[in-house]
Amino acid sequence: MVYCKYCGMAYQDVRILTANQCPNHPAGRGCRHELYEGSEKKQYTCKYCGLTYRELLTLTRNRCLRHPDGKSRCHEPAL
Ligand SMILES: [Zn+2]
Ligand SMILES: [Zn+2]
């Protein structure tokens, strides 16, 4: 499976992922999912604040207090 780095949704392959709209894309509605280029892990770490989550789905939907673009942005997974 491949994952979107902004919402954590899983797809069978990259072409399907990038063809679909992302509900949590920082640039707004209508943008497509973007590929999380890291490997599958037992837990995922936010690259800005270091918090860890078991699921990308959870990590990407929670606000990151250390995000450089502001406190309304969500965690982003480290690779
Ligand atoms: Zn997405
Ligand atoms: Zn974070």
mmCIF file of N, CA and C and ligand atoms in Angstrom:
data_model
loop_
_atom_site.group_PDB
_atom_site.id
_atom_site.type_symbol
_atom_site.label_atom_id
_atom_site.label_comp_id
_atom_site.label_asym_id
_atom_site.label_seq_id
_atom_site.Cartn_x
_atom_site.Cartn_y
_atom_site.Cartn_z
ATOM 1 N N MET A 1 0.838 -1.198 0.000
ATOM 2 C CA MET A 1 0.000 0.000 0.000
ATOM 3 C C MET A 1 0.876 1.252 0.000
ATOM 4 N N VAL A 2 0.339 2.319 -0.547
ATOM 5 C CA VAL A 2 1.014 3.622 -0.476
ATOM 6 C C VAL A 2 0.089 4.583 0.274
ATOM 7 N N TYR A 3 0.699 5.606 0.875
ATOM 8 C CA TYR A 3 -0.047 6.492 1.767
ATOM 9 C C TYR A 3 0.120 7.951 1.358
ATOM 10 N N CYS A 4 -0.903 8.748 1.683
ATOM 11 C CA CYS A 4 -0.820 10.195 1.463
ATOM 12 C C CYS A 4 -0.186 10.840 2.694
ATOM 13 N N LYS A 5 0.767 11.744 2.472
ATOM 14 C CA LYS A 5 1.449 12.347 3.610
ATOM 15 C C LYS A 5 0.621 13.434 4.290
ATOM 16 N N TYR A 6 -0.473 13.857 3.681
ATOM 17 C CA TYR A 6 -1.304 14.891 4.292
ATOM 18 C C TYR A 6 -2.546 14.362 4.994
ATOM 19 N N CYS A 7 -3.036 13.209 4.581
ATOM 20 C CA CYS A 7 -4.242 12.686 5.235
ATOM 21 C C CYS A 7 -4.095 11.248 5.687
ATOM 22 N N GLY A 8 -3.053 10.560 5.229
ATOM 23 C CA GLY A 8 -2.810 9.201 5.693
ATOM 24 C C GLY A 8 -3.638 8.128 5.015
ATOM 25 N N MET A 9 -4.443 8.496 4.023
ATOM 26 C CA MET A 9 -5.245 7.479 3.349
ATOM 27 C C MET A 9 -4.351 6.535 2.545
ATOM 28 N N ALA A 10 -4.756 5.268 2.496
ATOM 29 C CA ALA A 10 -3.964 4.229 1.839
ATOM 30 C C ALA A 10 -4.566 3.854 0.489
ATOM 31 N N TYR A 11 -3.700 3.636 -0.473
ATOM 32 C CA TYR A 11 -4.137 3.229 -1.811
ATOM 33 C C TYR A 11 -3.275 2.087 -2.315
ATOM 34 N N GLN A 12 -3.800 1.401 -3.307
ATOM 35 C CA GLN A 12 -3.068 0.263 -3.874
ATOM 36 C C GLN A 12 -1.817 0.712 -4.622
ATOM 37 N N ASP A 13 -1.906 1.813 -5.342
ATOM 38 C CA ASP A 13 -0.704 2.287 -6.023
ATOM 39 C C ASP A 13 -0.725 3.796 -6.196
ATOM 40 N N VAL A 14 0.441 4.326 -6.550
ATOM 41 C CA VAL A 14 0.654 5.770 -6.566
ATOM 42 C C VAL A 14 -0.256 6.461 -7.579
ATOM 43 N N ARG A 15 -0.523 5.813 -8.690
ATOM 44 C CA ARG A 15 -1.358 6.464 -9.697
ATOM 45 C C ARG A 15 -2.769 6.722 -9.197
ATOM 46 N N ILE A 16 -3.287 5.785 -8.428
ATOM 47 C CA ILE A 16 -4.637 5.982 -7.885
ATOM 48 C C ILE A 16 -4.604 7.063 -6.803
ATOM 49 N N LEU A 17 -3.582 7.015 -5.971
ATOM 50 C CA LEU A 17 -3.434 8.011 -4.904
ATOM 51 C C LEU A 17 -3.398 9.432 -5.475
ATOM 52 N N THR A 18 -2.557 9.648 -6.457
ATOM 53 C CA THR A 18 -2.385 11.005 -6.983
ATOM 54 C C THR A 18 -3.539 11.440 -7.880
ATOM 55 N N ALA A 19 -4.453 10.528 -8.183
ATOM 56 C CA ALA A 19 -5.609 10.886 -9.014
ATOM 57 C C ALA A 19 -6.788 11.340 -8.168
ATOM 58 N N ASN A 20 -6.683 11.169 -6.848
ATOM 59 C CA ASN A 20 -7.817 11.482 -5.987
ATOM 60 C C ASN A 20 -7.565 12.711 -5.126
ATOM 61 N N GLN A 21 -8.667 13.405 -4.787
ATOM 62 C CA GLN A 21 -8.542 14.622 -3.994
ATOM 63 C C GLN A 21 -8.289 14.304 -2.533
ATOM 64 N N CYS A 22 -7.469 15.170 -1.938
ATOM 65 C CA CYS A 22 -7.082 14.986 -0.543
ATOM 66 C C CYS A 22 -7.956 15.866 0.356
ATOM 67 N N PRO A 23 -8.629 15.280 1.350
ATOM 68 C CA PRO A 23 -9.493 16.073 2.238
ATOM 69 C C PRO A 23 -8.724 16.923 3.243
ATOM 70 N N ASN A 24 -7.417 16.723 3.334
ATOM 71 C CA ASN A 24 -6.636 17.408 4.370
ATOM 72 C C ASN A 24 -5.402 18.092 3.781
ATOM 73 N N HIS A 25 -5.452 18.443 2.519
ATOM 74 C CA HIS A 25 -4.289 19.061 1.867
ATOM 75 C C HIS A 25 -4.137 20.504 2.347
ATOM 76 N N PRO A 26 -2.916 20.900 2.728
ATOM 77 C CA PRO A 26 -2.730 22.258 3.281
ATOM 78 C C PRO A 26 -3.028 23.364 2.275
ATOM 79 N N ALA A 27 -2.960 23.083 1.002
ATOM 80 C CA ALA A 27 -3.235 24.120 -0.001
ATOM 81 C C ALA A 27 -4.725 24.249 -0.289
ATOM 82 N N GLY A 28 -5.532 23.409 0.328
ATOM 83 C CA GLY A 28 -6.969 23.584 0.222
ATOM 84 C C GLY A 28 -7.670 22.497 -0.565
ATOM 85 N N ARG A 29 -8.974 22.690 -0.707
ATOM 86 C CA ARG A 29 -9.807 21.705 -1.387
ATOM 87 C C ARG A 29 -9.454 21.595 -2.858
ATOM 88 N N GLY A 30 -9.635 20.418 -3.382
ATOM 89 C CA GLY A 30 -9.388 20.204 -4.793
ATOM 90 C C GLY A 30 -7.989 19.732 -5.101
ATOM 91 N N CYS A 31 -7.089 19.834 -4.128
ATOM 92 C CA CYS A 31 -5.727 19.334 -4.338
ATOM 93 C C CYS A 31 -5.707 17.812 -4.190
ATOM 94 N N ARG A 32 -4.798 17.208 -4.886
ATOM 95 C CA ARG A 32 -4.701 15.742 -4.853
ATOM 96 C C ARG A 32 -3.818 15.285 -3.692
ATOM 97 N N HIS A 33 -4.012 14.030 -3.336
ATOM 98 C CA HIS A 33 -3.122 13.420 -2.354
ATOM 99 C C HIS A 33 -1.682 13.524 -2.823
ATOM 100 N N GLU A 34 -0.782 13.566 -1.846
ATOM 101 C CA GLU A 34 0.645 13.513 -2.191
ATOM 102 C C GLU A 34 1.284 12.332 -1.484
ATOM 103 N N LEU A 35 2.171 11.699 -2.180
ATOM 104 C CA LEU A 35 2.761 10.451 -1.718
ATOM 105 C C LEU A 35 3.636 10.646 -0.479
ATOM 106 N N TYR A 36 3.393 9.824 0.523
ATOM 107 C CA TYR A 36 4.321 9.706 1.650
ATOM 108 C C TYR A 36 5.450 8.792 1.187
ATOM 109 N N GLU A 37 6.651 9.319 1.144
ATOM 110 C CA GLU A 37 7.751 8.577 0.534
ATOM 111 C C GLU A 37 8.551 7.730 1.519
ATOM 112 N N GLY A 38 8.157 7.756 2.775
ATOM 113 C CA GLY A 38 8.819 6.890 3.746
ATOM 114 C C GLY A 38 8.284 5.467 3.668
ATOM 115 N N SER A 39 8.877 4.611 4.483
ATOM 116 C CA SER A 39 8.447 3.224 4.501
ATOM 117 C C SER A 39 7.322 3.036 5.519
ATOM 118 N N GLU A 40 6.663 1.881 5.458
ATOM 119 C CA GLU A 40 5.673 1.548 6.475
ATOM 120 C C GLU A 40 6.385 1.258 7.787
ATOM 121 N N LYS A 41 5.823 1.779 8.866
ATOM 122 C CA LYS A 41 6.470 1.639 10.167
ATOM 123 C C LYS A 41 5.473 1.194 11.217
ATOM 124 N N LYS A 42 6.007 0.772 12.362
ATOM 125 C CA LYS A 42 5.135 0.439 13.490
ATOM 126 C C LYS A 42 4.588 1.701 14.129
ATOM 127 N N GLN A 43 5.391 2.771 14.068
ATOM 128 C CA GLN A 43 4.881 4.060 14.507
ATOM 129 C C GLN A 43 5.533 5.170 13.684
ATOM 130 N N TYR A 44 4.798 6.270 13.568
ATOM 131 C CA TYR A 44 5.229 7.366 12.719
ATOM 132 C C TYR A 44 5.518 8.590 13.566
ATOM 133 N N THR A 45 6.559 9.324 13.191
ATOM 134 C CA THR A 45 6.991 10.484 13.954
ATOM 135 C C THR A 45 6.740 11.752 13.148
ATOM 136 N N CYS A 46 6.232 12.788 13.824
ATOM 137 C CA CYS A 46 6.068 14.080 13.157
ATOM 138 C C CYS A 46 7.442 14.727 12.990
ATOM 139 N N LYS A 47 7.706 15.223 11.789
ATOM 140 C CA LYS A 47 9.027 15.775 11.526
ATOM 141 C C LYS A 47 9.227 17.147 12.159
ATOM 142 N N TYR A 48 8.157 17.765 12.640
ATOM 143 C CA TYR A 48 8.299 19.085 13.254
ATOM 144 C C TYR A 48 8.332 19.047 14.776
ATOM 145 N N CYS A 49 7.545 18.193 15.380
ATOM 146 C CA CYS A 49 7.467 18.211 16.846
ATOM 147 C C CYS A 49 7.917 16.915 17.496
ATOM 148 N N GLY A 50 8.043 15.836 16.722
ATOM 149 C CA GLY A 50 8.552 14.592 17.270
ATOM 150 C C GLY A 50 7.520 13.698 17.935
ATOM 151 N N LEU A 51 6.265 14.108 17.969
ATOM 152 C CA LEU A 51 5.240 13.222 18.518
ATOM 153 C C LEU A 51 5.109 11.991 17.631
ATOM 154 N N THR A 52 4.785 10.868 18.249
ATOM 155 C CA THR A 52 4.650 9.636 17.478
ATOM 156 C C THR A 52 3.210 9.118 17.532
ATOM 157 N N TYR A 53 2.806 8.527 16.434
ATOM 158 C CA TYR A 53 1.477 7.930 16.314
ATOM 159 C C TYR A 53 1.610 6.561 15.663
ATOM 160 N N ARG A 54 0.675 5.693 15.984
ATOM 161 C CA ARG A 54 0.703 4.373 15.370
ATOM 162 C C ARG A 54 0.170 4.394 13.941
ATOM 163 N N GLU A 55 -0.683 5.362 13.636
ATOM 164 C CA GLU A 55 -1.309 5.407 12.316
ATOM 165 C C GLU A 55 -1.042 6.753 11.666
ATOM 166 N N LEU A 56 -0.712 6.719 10.364
ATOM 167 C CA LEU A 56 -0.568 7.974 9.618
ATOM 168 C C LEU A 56 -1.883 8.743 9.601
ATOM 169 N N LEU A 57 -2.979 7.992 9.559
ATOM 170 C CA LEU A 57 -4.304 8.604 9.540
ATOM 171 C C LEU A 57 -4.507 9.518 10.748
ATOM 172 N N THR A 58 -4.014 9.102 11.893
ATOM 173 C CA THR A 58 -4.159 9.881 13.117
ATOM 174 C C THR A 58 -3.153 11.018 13.154
ATOM 175 N N LEU A 59 -1.924 10.736 12.812
ATOM 176 C CA LEU A 59 -0.875 11.764 12.829
ATOM 177 C C LEU A 59 -1.263 12.955 11.963
ATOM 178 N N THR A 60 -1.704 12.670 10.745
ATOM 179 C CA THR A 60 -1.949 13.741 9.784
ATOM 180 C C THR A 60 -3.217 14.528 10.070
ATOM 181 N N ARG A 61 -4.083 14.034 10.977
ATOM 182 C CA ARG A 61 -5.335 14.741 11.264
ATOM 183 C C ARG A 61 -5.265 15.561 12.539
ATOM 184 N N ASN A 62 -4.115 15.525 13.211
ATOM 185 C CA ASN A 62 -4.000 16.284 14.458
ATOM 186 C C ASN A 62 -3.097 17.505 14.285
ATOM 187 N N ARG A 63 -3.453 18.564 14.967
ATOM 188 C CA ARG A 63 -2.714 19.822 14.851
ATOM 189 C C ARG A 63 -1.317 19.713 15.440
ATOM 190 N N CYS A 64 -0.377 20.361 14.750
ATOM 191 C CA CYS A 64 1.009 20.363 15.205
ATOM 192 C C CYS A 64 1.363 21.737 15.748
ATOM 193 N N LEU A 65 1.729 21.764 17.030
ATOM 194 C CA LEU A 65 2.025 23.053 17.662
ATOM 195 C C LEU A 65 3.351 23.639 17.193
ATOM 196 N N ARG A 66 4.172 22.858 16.551
ATOM 197 C CA ARG A 66 5.474 23.360 16.112
ATOM 198 C C ARG A 66 5.574 23.472 14.594
ATOM 199 N N HIS A 67 4.458 23.379 13.924
ATOM 200 C CA HIS A 67 4.522 23.467 12.464
ATOM 201 C C HIS A 67 4.980 24.873 12.059
ATOM 202 N N PRO A 68 5.953 24.973 11.156
ATOM 203 C CA PRO A 68 6.483 26.295 10.779
ATOM 204 C C PRO A 68 5.452 27.193 10.098
ATOM 205 N N ASP A 69 4.402 26.619 9.540
ATOM 206 C CA ASP A 69 3.385 27.433 8.867
ATOM 207 C C ASP A 69 2.225 27.804 9.775
ATOM 208 N N GLY A 70 2.338 27.497 11.044
ATOM 209 C CA GLY A 70 1.305 27.949 11.970
ATOM 210 C C GLY A 70 0.610 26.820 12.690
ATOM 211 N N LYS A 71 -0.104 27.195 13.756
ATOM 212 C CA LYS A 71 -0.687 26.199 14.640
ATOM 213 C C LYS A 71 -1.948 25.557 14.094
ATOM 214 N N SER A 72 -2.448 26.028 12.958
ATOM 215 C CA SER A 72 -3.635 25.380 12.390
ATOM 216 C C SER A 72 -3.252 24.221 11.484
ATOM 217 N N ARG A 73 -1.958 24.018 11.281
ATOM 218 C CA ARG A 73 -1.514 22.939 10.397
ATOM 219 C C ARG A 73 -1.337 21.642 11.185
ATOM 220 N N CYS A 74 -1.399 20.551 10.453
ATOM 221 C CA CYS A 74 -1.332 19.233 11.091
ATOM 222 C C CYS A 74 0.108 18.701 11.048
ATOM 223 N N HIS A 75 0.340 17.668 11.867
ATOM 224 C CA HIS A 75 1.629 16.988 11.856
ATOM 225 C C HIS A 75 1.925 16.461 10.450
ATOM 226 N N GLU A 76 3.213 16.381 10.145
ATOM 227 C CA GLU A 76 3.632 15.720 8.905
ATOM 228 C C GLU A 76 4.655 14.642 9.257
ATOM 229 N N PRO A 77 4.518 13.495 8.616
ATOM 230 C CA PRO A 77 5.395 12.372 8.981
ATOM 231 C C PRO A 77 6.823 12.565 8.502
ATOM 232 N N ALA A 78 7.776 12.217 9.361
ATOM 233 C CA ALA A 78 9.159 12.108 8.938
ATOM 234 C C ALA A 78 9.288 10.861 8.064
ATOM 235 N N LEU A 79 10.260 10.852 7.192
ATOM 236 C CA LEU A 79 10.416 9.701 6.298
ATOM 237 C C LEU A 79 11.001 8.508 7.036
HETATM 238 ZN ZN ZN B 1 -4.426 12.962 1.237
HETATM 239 ZN ZN ZN B 2 3.951 17.764 14.848
#
